[in-house]
CSV table of C-alpha atoms in Angstrom, one decimal:
chain,number,residue,atom,x,y,z
A,222,MET,CA,-72.8,-87.3,-31.2
A,223,LYS,CA,-74.1,-84.8,-33.7
A,224,ARG,CA,-77.8,-84.5,-34.4
A,225,THR,CA,-80.0,-82.4,-36.6
A,226,THR,CA,-81.6,-79.5,-34.7
A,227,THR,CA,-83.8,-76.7,-36.0
A,228,TRP,CA,-83.9,-72.9,-35.4
A,229,ALA,CA,-85.9,-70.1,-36.9
A,230,ALA,CA,-85.3,-66.7,-38.5
A,231,LEU,CA,-88.2,-64.3,-38.2
A,232,ALA,CA,-88.7,-61.6,-40.9
A,233,ALA,CA,-91.6,-59.7,-42.4
A,234,ALA,CA,-94.1,-61.6,-40.2
A,235,SER,CA,-93.1,-65.0,-41.7
A,236,LEU,CA,-91.3,-67.7,-39.7
A,237,LEU,CA,-88.6,-69.5,-41.8
A,238,VAL,CA,-87.5,-72.8,-40.3
A,239,LEU,CA,-83.9,-73.8,-40.8
A,240,SER,CA,-82.3,-77.2,-40.2
A,241,ALA,CA,-79.0,-77.2,-38.4
A,242,CYS,CA,-76.4,-79.8,-37.8
A,243,GLY,CA,-75.2,-79.1,-34.3
A,244,ASN,CA,-71.9,-80.0,-32.6
A,245,GLY,CA,-73.4,-81.1,-29.3
A,246,ALA,CA,-76.1,-83.7,-28.5
A,247,ASP,CA,-78.3,-81.2,-26.7
A,248,ASP,CA,-77.3,-77.9,-28.2
A,249,THR,CA,-79.9,-75.5,-29.8
A,250,ASP,CA,-78.1,-72.9,-31.9
A,251,ALA,CA,-80.4,-70.0,-31.5
A,252,ASP,CA,-84.0,-69.0,-30.7
A,253,THR,CA,-85.1,-65.8,-32.2
A,254,ASP,CA,-88.3,-65.7,-30.1
A,255,THR,CA,-88.8,-62.1,-29.0
A,256,ASN,CA,-88.6,-63.2,-25.3
A,257,GLY,CA,-84.9,-63.6,-25.8
A,258,ALA,CA,-84.8,-66.7,-23.6
A,259,ALA,CA,-82.1,-68.6,-25.5
A,260,GLU,CA,-78.5,-67.7,-26.0
A,261,ASP,CA,-77.5,-66.0,-29.3
A,262,VAL,CA,-75.3,-68.1,-31.5
A,263,THR,CA,-72.9,-65.2,-32.0
A,264,GLU,CA,-72.3,-64.4,-28.3
A,265,ASP,CA,-69.1,-62.5,-27.7
A,266,ASP,CA,-66.1,-64.3,-26.3
A,267,GLY,CA,-64.6,-61.3,-24.5
A,268,ASP,CA,-61.9,-60.8,-27.2
A,269,ASP,CA,-60.6,-57.3,-27.8
A,270,ALA,CA,-60.9,-57.6,-31.6
A,271,ASP,CA,-63.1,-54.9,-32.9
A,272,SER,CA,-65.7,-55.7,-35.6
A,273,ALA,CA,-65.5,-54.1,-39.0
A,274,ASP,CA,-67.7,-51.2,-37.9
A,275,GLY,CA,-66.0,-50.9,-34.5
A,276,ALA,CA,-69.1,-52.1,-32.6
A,277,GLY,CA,-68.9,-55.4,-30.8
A,278,GLU,CA,-66.4,-58.2,-30.7
A,279,ASP,CA,-65.7,-61.3,-32.8
A,280,PRO,CA,-67.6,-64.4,-31.8
A,281,ASP,CA,-65.9,-67.5,-30.4
A,282,THR,CA,-68.2,-69.7,-32.5
A,283,LEU,CA,-68.9,-69.1,-36.2
A,284,VAL,CA,-72.0,-70.3,-38.0
A,285,LEU,CA,-71.6,-71.5,-41.6
A,286,GLY,CA,-74.8,-71.4,-43.6
A,287,LEU,CA,-75.5,-73.5,-46.7
A,288,VAL,CA,-78.6,-74.1,-48.9
A,289,PRO,CA,-79.7,-77.5,-50.2
A,290,SER,CA,-78.5,-78.5,-53.7
A,291,GLN,CA,-78.8,-82.2,-53.0
A,292,ASP,CA,-80.6,-84.6,-50.5
A,293,MET,CA,-80.9,-82.8,-47.2
A,294,ASP,CA,-79.6,-85.6,-45.0
A,295,LYS,CA,-76.5,-86.0,-47.3
A,296,LEU,CA,-75.9,-82.2,-47.2
A,297,VAL,CA,-76.1,-82.2,-43.4
A,298,GLU,CA,-73.5,-84.9,-43.2
A,299,ASP,CA,-71.2,-83.2,-45.7
A,300,ALA,CA,-71.7,-79.8,-44.1
A,301,ASP,CA,-70.6,-81.2,-40.7
A,302,MET,CA,-67.4,-82.5,-42.4
A,303,LEU,CA,-66.7,-79.1,-43.9
A,304,GLY,CA,-67.4,-77.3,-40.6
A,305,ASP,CA,-65.0,-79.6,-38.8
A,306,LEU,CA,-62.2,-79.0,-41.2
A,307,LEU,CA,-62.7,-75.2,-41.1
A,308,SER,CA,-62.7,-75.4,-37.3
A,309,GLU,CA,-59.3,-77.1,-37.3
A,310,GLU,CA,-57.8,-74.6,-39.7
A,311,LEU,CA,-59.2,-71.5,-38.0
A,312,GLY,CA,-58.8,-72.6,-34.4
A,313,ILE,CA,-62.4,-71.4,-33.9
A,314,GLU,CA,-65.4,-73.6,-33.7
A,315,VAL,CA,-67.4,-73.6,-37.0
A,316,GLU,CA,-70.9,-74.9,-36.8
A,317,ALA,CA,-72.5,-75.8,-40.2
A,318,VAL,CA,-76.2,-75.0,-40.6
A,319,VAL,CA,-78.4,-76.0,-43.6
A,320,THR,CA,-81.1,-73.4,-44.3
A,321,GLU,CA,-84.3,-74.0,-46.3
A,322,SER,CA,-83.5,-71.3,-49.0
A,323,TYR,CA,-81.2,-68.5,-50.0
A,324,ASN,CA,-83.6,-66.0,-48.6
A,325,ALA,CA,-83.6,-67.8,-45.2
A,326,LEU,CA,-79.8,-67.7,-45.2
A,327,ILE,CA,-79.8,-64.0,-46.1
A,328,ILE,CA,-82.2,-63.3,-43.2
A,329,ALA,CA,-79.9,-65.4,-40.9
A,330,MET,CA,-77.0,-63.1,-41.8
A,331,GLU,CA,-79.2,-60.0,-41.4
A,332,THR,CA,-80.2,-61.1,-37.9
A,333,GLY,CA,-76.7,-62.3,-36.7
A,334,GLN,CA,-77.6,-66.0,-36.8
A,335,ALA,CA,-75.0,-66.8,-39.5
A,336,ASP,CA,-71.5,-65.5,-39.9
A,337,ILE,CA,-70.5,-67.2,-43.1
A,338,GLY,CA,-72.8,-68.0,-46.1
A,339,MET,CA,-72.3,-69.9,-49.3
A,340,PHE,CA,-74.6,-68.4,-51.9
A,341,GLY,CA,-75.4,-68.4,-55.6
A,342,PRO,CA,-74.3,-65.2,-57.4
A,343,ILE,CA,-77.7,-63.4,-57.1
A,344,ALA,CA,-78.0,-64.3,-53.5
A,345,LEU,CA,-74.4,-63.2,-52.9
A,346,VAL,CA,-75.2,-59.6,-54.0
A,347,GLN,CA,-78.4,-59.7,-52.0
A,348,ALA,CA,-76.5,-60.8,-48.9
A,349,ALA,CA,-74.1,-57.8,-49.5
A,350,ASP,CA,-76.9,-55.3,-50.2
A,351,ARG,CA,-79.5,-56.5,-47.6
A,352,ALA,CA,-77.4,-58.0,-44.8
A,353,GLY,CA,-74.2,-55.9,-45.2
A,354,ALA,CA,-72.1,-59.0,-45.9
A,355,GLU,CA,-68.7,-58.9,-47.5
A,356,ILE,CA,-68.2,-61.1,-50.6
A,357,VAL,CA,-64.8,-62.7,-50.3
A,358,LEU,CA,-64.5,-65.8,-52.5
A,359,GLN,CA,-66.0,-67.4,-55.7
A,360,SER,CA,-66.1,-71.0,-56.7
A,361,VAL,CA,-64.2,-72.6,-59.6
A,362,ARG,CA,-65.6,-75.6,-61.5
A,363,PHE,CA,-64.1,-77.3,-64.6
A,364,GLY,CA,-61.4,-74.6,-64.4
A,365,SER,CA,-63.9,-71.7,-64.8
A,366,PRO,CA,-65.3,-69.1,-62.5
A,367,THR,CA,-68.5,-68.9,-64.6
A,368,TYR,CA,-71.3,-71.3,-65.4
A,369,HIS,CA,-74.8,-71.2,-67.1
A,370,THR,CA,-78.4,-72.4,-66.9
A,371,GLN,CA,-79.3,-75.4,-68.9
A,372,TRP,CA,-82.8,-75.7,-70.3
A,373,PHE,CA,-84.1,-79.2,-70.6
A,374,THR,CA,-87.3,-80.9,-71.9
A,375,ASN,CA,-89.2,-84.1,-72.0
A,376,ASP,CA,-90.5,-83.1,-75.5
A,377,PRO,CA,-87.5,-83.1,-77.8
A,378,ASP,CA,-89.8,-83.2,-80.9
A,379,THR,CA,-90.8,-79.7,-80.1
A,380,TYR,CA,-87.7,-78.1,-78.7
A,381,CYS,CA,-84.9,-79.9,-80.5
A,382,LEU,CA,-84.4,-78.1,-83.8
A,383,ASP,CA,-81.8,-80.7,-84.9
A,384,ASP,CA,-81.0,-84.3,-84.0
A,385,VAL,CA,-80.8,-85.5,-80.4
A,386,VAL,CA,-77.2,-86.4,-79.6
A,387,GLU,CA,-76.5,-89.2,-77.0
A,388,VAL,CA,-73.3,-88.8,-74.9
A,389,GLU,CA,-72.1,-91.6,-72.7
A,390,GLN,CA,-70.9,-90.4,-69.3
A,391,GLU,CA,-68.0,-91.9,-67.3
A,392,ASP,CA,-70.4,-93.9,-65.3
A,393,GLY,CA,-72.0,-95.4,-68.4
A,394,ALA,CA,-75.2,-93.3,-68.2
A,395,ILE,CA,-76.5,-91.8,-71.4
A,396,PHE,CA,-77.2,-88.0,-71.4
A,397,THR,CA,-79.1,-86.5,-74.3
A,398,PHE,CA,-78.5,-83.0,-75.9
A,399,CYS,CA,-79.6,-81.0,-78.9
A,400,ASN,CA,-79.2,-77.6,-80.5
A,401,GLY,CA,-75.4,-77.7,-80.0
A,402,THR,CA,-75.4,-78.0,-76.2
A,403,ASP,CA,-73.4,-81.2,-76.5
A,404,SER,CA,-70.3,-79.3,-77.9
A,405,ALA,CA,-70.6,-75.7,-76.9
A,406,ASP,CA,-68.0,-74.1,-74.6
A,407,ALA,CA,-70.1,-71.2,-73.3
A,408,GLY,CA,-73.6,-69.8,-73.4
A,409,PRO,CA,-76.0,-68.6,-74.8
A,410,VAL,CA,-76.9,-71.6,-76.9
A,411,GLY,CA,-80.1,-72.8,-78.5
A,412,GLU,CA,-82.0,-69.5,-78.2
A,413,ASP,CA,-84.1,-70.2,-81.4
A,414,ALA,CA,-85.7,-73.1,-79.5
A,415,LEU,CA,-86.4,-70.9,-76.5
A,416,ALA,CA,-88.4,-68.6,-78.7
A,417,LEU,CA,-90.9,-71.5,-79.0
A,418,ILE,CA,-91.8,-71.0,-75.3
A,419,ASP,CA,-95.0,-68.9,-74.8
A,420,GLY,CA,-96.8,-67.4,-71.9
A,421,ASP,CA,-98.8,-70.6,-71.3
A,422,THR,CA,-95.8,-73.0,-71.2
A,423,LEU,CA,-95.4,-74.6,-67.8
A,424,ILE,CA,-91.8,-74.1,-66.7
A,425,SER,CA,-90.1,-75.8,-63.7
A,426,MET,CA,-87.7,-73.3,-62.1
A,427,VAL,CA,-85.6,-73.8,-59.0
A,428,ASP,CA,-85.8,-71.0,-56.4
A,429,ALA,CA,-86.9,-67.4,-56.3
A,430,ASN,CA,-83.3,-66.4,-55.3
A,431,SER,CA,-81.5,-68.7,-57.7
A,432,ALA,CA,-79.4,-67.2,-60.5
A,433,SER,CA,-79.3,-70.2,-62.8
A,434,GLY,CA,-82.6,-71.4,-61.6
A,435,TYR,CA,-84.6,-68.2,-62.1
A,436,TYR,CA,-83.1,-64.8,-62.6
A,437,TYR,CA,-80.9,-65.6,-65.7
A,438,PRO,CA,-83.3,-67.9,-67.5
A,439,ALA,CA,-86.3,-65.6,-66.9
A,440,THR,CA,-84.3,-62.6,-68.2
A,441,GLN,CA,-83.3,-64.7,-71.2
A,442,LEU,CA,-86.9,-65.5,-72.0
A,443,GLU,CA,-87.8,-61.8,-71.8
A,444,ARG,CA,-85.0,-61.0,-74.3
A,445,VAL,CA,-85.5,-63.9,-76.7
A,446,ALA,CA,-89.3,-64.7,-76.5
A,447,GLY,CA,-90.6,-61.2,-75.5
A,448,LEU,CA,-92.2,-62.7,-72.3
A,449,ASP,CA,-92.6,-60.8,-69.0
A,450,ALA,CA,-89.9,-62.2,-66.7
A,451,LEU,CA,-92.3,-61.7,-63.7
A,452,GLY,CA,-95.3,-63.2,-65.4
A,453,LEU,CA,-94.0,-66.7,-66.5
A,454,ASN,CA,-96.0,-69.8,-65.9
A,455,THR,CA,-93.6,-71.3,-63.4
A,456,GLN,CA,-93.3,-73.3,-60.2
A,457,PHE,CA,-90.3,-73.3,-58.0
A,458,ALA,CA,-89.1,-76.9,-57.4
A,459,GLY,CA,-87.0,-76.0,-54.3
A,460,GLY,CA,-83.8,-77.5,-55.7
A,461,HIS,CA,-82.0,-78.2,-59.0
A,462,PRO,CA,-82.5,-82.0,-58.9
A,463,ASN,CA,-86.2,-81.5,-58.1
A,464,SER,CA,-86.6,-79.3,-61.2
A,465,ILE,CA,-85.1,-82.1,-63.3
A,466,LEU,CA,-87.5,-84.6,-61.7
A,467,ASN,CA,-90.5,-82.4,-62.3
A,468,VAL,CA,-89.7,-82.5,-66.1
A,469,ALA,CA,-88.8,-86.2,-66.1
A,470,GLY,CA,-92.1,-87.0,-64.4
A,471,GLY,CA,-94.0,-85.2,-67.1
A,472,ASP,CA,-95.4,-82.4,-64.9
A,473,TYR,CA,-93.7,-79.7,-67.0
A,474,PRO,CA,-92.5,-79.8,-70.6
A,475,VAL,CA,-89.5,-77.6,-69.9
A,476,GLY,CA,-87.3,-76.8,-66.9
A,477,VAL,CA,-84.1,-75.2,-65.8
A,478,SER,CA,-81.1,-76.0,-63.6
A,479,PHE,CA,-77.4,-75.5,-63.5
A,480,ASP,CA,-75.4,-77.5,-66.1
A,481,ASP,CA,-75.4,-80.5,-65.6
A,482,ALA,CA,-77.5,-81.1,-62.5
A,483,ARG,CA,-78.6,-84.5,-64.0
A,484,ASP,CA,-75.4,-85.8,-62.4
A,485,ASN,CA,-77.1,-85.3,-59.0
A,486,VAL,CA,-80.1,-87.4,-60.1
A,487,VAL,CA,-78.5,-90.3,-62.1
A,488,GLU,CA,-77.9,-92.5,-59.1
A,489,GLU,CA,-81.6,-92.3,-58.2
A,490,ASP,CA,-82.7,-92.7,-61.8
A,491,PRO,CA,-80.0,-94.1,-64.2
A,492,GLU,CA,-82.2,-93.1,-67.2
A,493,ILE,CA,-82.6,-89.5,-66.2
A,494,GLY,CA,-80.3,-88.3,-69.0
A,495,GLU,CA,-82.6,-89.8,-71.6
A,496,LYS,CA,-85.8,-88.7,-70.0
A,497,VAL,CA,-84.8,-85.1,-70.1
A,498,THR,CA,-82.9,-83.6,-73.0
A,499,VAL,CA,-80.8,-80.4,-72.7
A,500,PHE,CA,-81.7,-78.1,-75.5
A,501,ALA,CA,-80.4,-74.6,-74.6
A,502,TRP,CA,-78.1,-72.6,-72.3
A,503,SER,CA,-78.3,-69.2,-70.8
A,504,ASP,CA,-75.6,-66.5,-70.9
A,505,GLU,CA,-72.6,-67.1,-68.6
A,506,ILE,CA,-73.2,-66.5,-64.9
A,507,PRO,CA,-70.6,-65.7,-62.2
A,508,ASN,CA,-70.1,-68.8,-60.0
A,509,ASP,CA,-71.5,-69.0,-56.5
A,510,GLY,CA,-69.3,-67.9,-53.6
A,511,VAL,CA,-68.7,-67.1,-50.0
A,512,ALA,CA,-69.8,-64.0,-48.0
A,513,VAL,CA,-68.9,-63.2,-44.4
A,514,ALA,CA,-70.8,-61.1,-42.0
A,515,GLY,CA,-69.9,-57.4,-42.2
A,516,SER,CA,-70.0,-57.2,-38.4
A,517,LEU,CA,-66.9,-59.4,-38.1
A,518,SER,CA,-63.5,-57.7,-37.9
A,519,GLY,CA,-61.6,-57.3,-41.1
A,520,ASP,CA,-58.9,-59.5,-39.7
A,521,LEU,CA,-61.3,-62.4,-39.0
A,522,GLN,CA,-63.0,-61.9,-42.4
A,523,GLN,CA,-59.6,-62.4,-44.1
A,524,ARG,CA,-58.7,-65.4,-41.8
A,525,ILE,CA,-62.0,-67.1,-42.9
A,526,ALA,CA,-61.2,-66.6,-46.5
A,527,ASP,CA,-57.7,-67.8,-46.1
A,528,ALA,CA,-58.9,-70.8,-44.1
A,529,MET,CA,-61.4,-71.8,-46.8
A,530,MET,CA,-58.7,-71.6,-49.5
A,531,ALA,CA,-56.3,-73.6,-47.3
A,532,VAL,CA,-58.8,-76.3,-46.6
A,533,ILE,CA,-59.8,-76.8,-50.2
A,534,SER,CA,-56.1,-77.2,-51.1
A,535,THR,CA,-55.9,-80.4,-48.9
A,536,GLU,CA,-57.2,-83.8,-49.9
A,537,ASP,CA,-59.9,-84.0,-47.2
A,538,GLY,CA,-60.9,-80.4,-47.8
A,539,ALA,CA,-61.1,-80.9,-51.6
A,540,HIS,CA,-63.4,-83.9,-51.0
A,541,ALA,CA,-65.6,-81.9,-48.6
A,542,PHE,CA,-66.1,-79.0,-50.9
A,543,ASP,CA,-66.7,-81.4,-53.8
A,544,GLU,CA,-69.3,-83.2,-51.8
A,545,VAL,CA,-71.1,-80.1,-50.6
A,546,TYR,CA,-71.3,-78.1,-53.8
A,547,SER,CA,-69.0,-79.8,-56.4
A,548,ILE,CA,-66.5,-77.0,-55.9
A,549,GLU,CA,-63.0,-77.7,-57.2
A,550,ASP,CA,-61.3,-74.5,-56.2
A,551,LEU,CA,-61.8,-71.1,-54.6
A,552,VAL,CA,-60.5,-67.7,-55.8
A,553,PRO,CA,-60.9,-64.1,-54.6
A,554,ALA,CA,-64.3,-62.7,-55.6
A,555,ASP,CA,-64.6,-60.9,-58.9
A,556,LEU,CA,-66.7,-58.0,-57.8
A,557,ASP,CA,-67.0,-56.5,-61.3
A,558,ALA,CA,-68.6,-59.7,-62.6
A,559,LEU,CA,-70.9,-59.8,-59.6
A,560,ASP,CA,-72.0,-56.2,-60.4
A,561,ALA,CA,-73.4,-57.7,-63.7
A,562,ALA,CA,-75.4,-60.2,-61.6
A,563,ARG,CA,-76.6,-57.3,-59.5
A,564,GLN,CA,-77.9,-55.6,-62.6
A,565,VAL,CA,-79.9,-58.8,-63.6
A,566,GLU,CA,-81.3,-59.0,-60.0
A,567,SER,CA,-82.3,-55.3,-60.1
A,568,ASN,CA,-84.7,-56.0,-63.0
A,569,PHE,CA,-86.9,-58.0,-60.6
A,570,GLY,CA,-87.4,-55.3,-58.0
A,571,GLU,CA,-88.1,-56.5,-54.5
């Protein structure tokens, strides 16, 4: 029987707790306490395979790290399913772990507590630059390797510069849009409305390491409204659905998420698409992707990438990837596009 366990990553004097879905009833994945009493999750298996830098050996268990974009309990269940499918394809046990944030997952890769990470684009380049990870794959959604931030509001009278458009979804829910966001193919869109945001406007953002939930919209406001990207009046909601709920509840007049994260809330609140109206989009952003630990051998890094692409090509695998992150396909990473994300990230310093 699988159960949820916890383990910690210690960095810069702060303890970050991570929630893991273990493969054994009594297993604890790792304990980073300095007394070293517990077994490391990446213990060598005695293989002769050299790591990428020639130091150490490949592990006999791989830890796959994910970050919540939905209800935690549901993500744990879906992550278990994905880990099982990858285990079967690779012939190596893959244990799925749900971390509390992208930063926690980056630290887990830095400290050897995670071998595979699924990250947003900014966190992908941070994992490469800070943890020495190798970026191997990017996600495809709606046939595209890019996406954008959506800006939404509970005050369309202020931020909709034209009529609000109601669009019925496949499930019958009504989603509202304005400023051309109902018909555009790519961002940016609705930037005249973004210019109405000032330094006192309360903004619900997602996570300090989120591309669509912080870096790109903050950069866009700096360009469009002349606001200091590091001085915005924001609160991080901790997840894209939470950001939408912040605005729907009236706590903030505007907020951001990926497009269209309202789908992840509509079951909980069937009227969410009418309570929050999408009024602008950011520039296009490279999709999220997969990084593997640089300490793994080049052969194993490639096998992991091949296994993930093989799994998503199956019916069960396609379902698992869709349930975890709404991913419809995986392609080799576009490192040039990710360099553009690195430039956005560099504007925010440390």
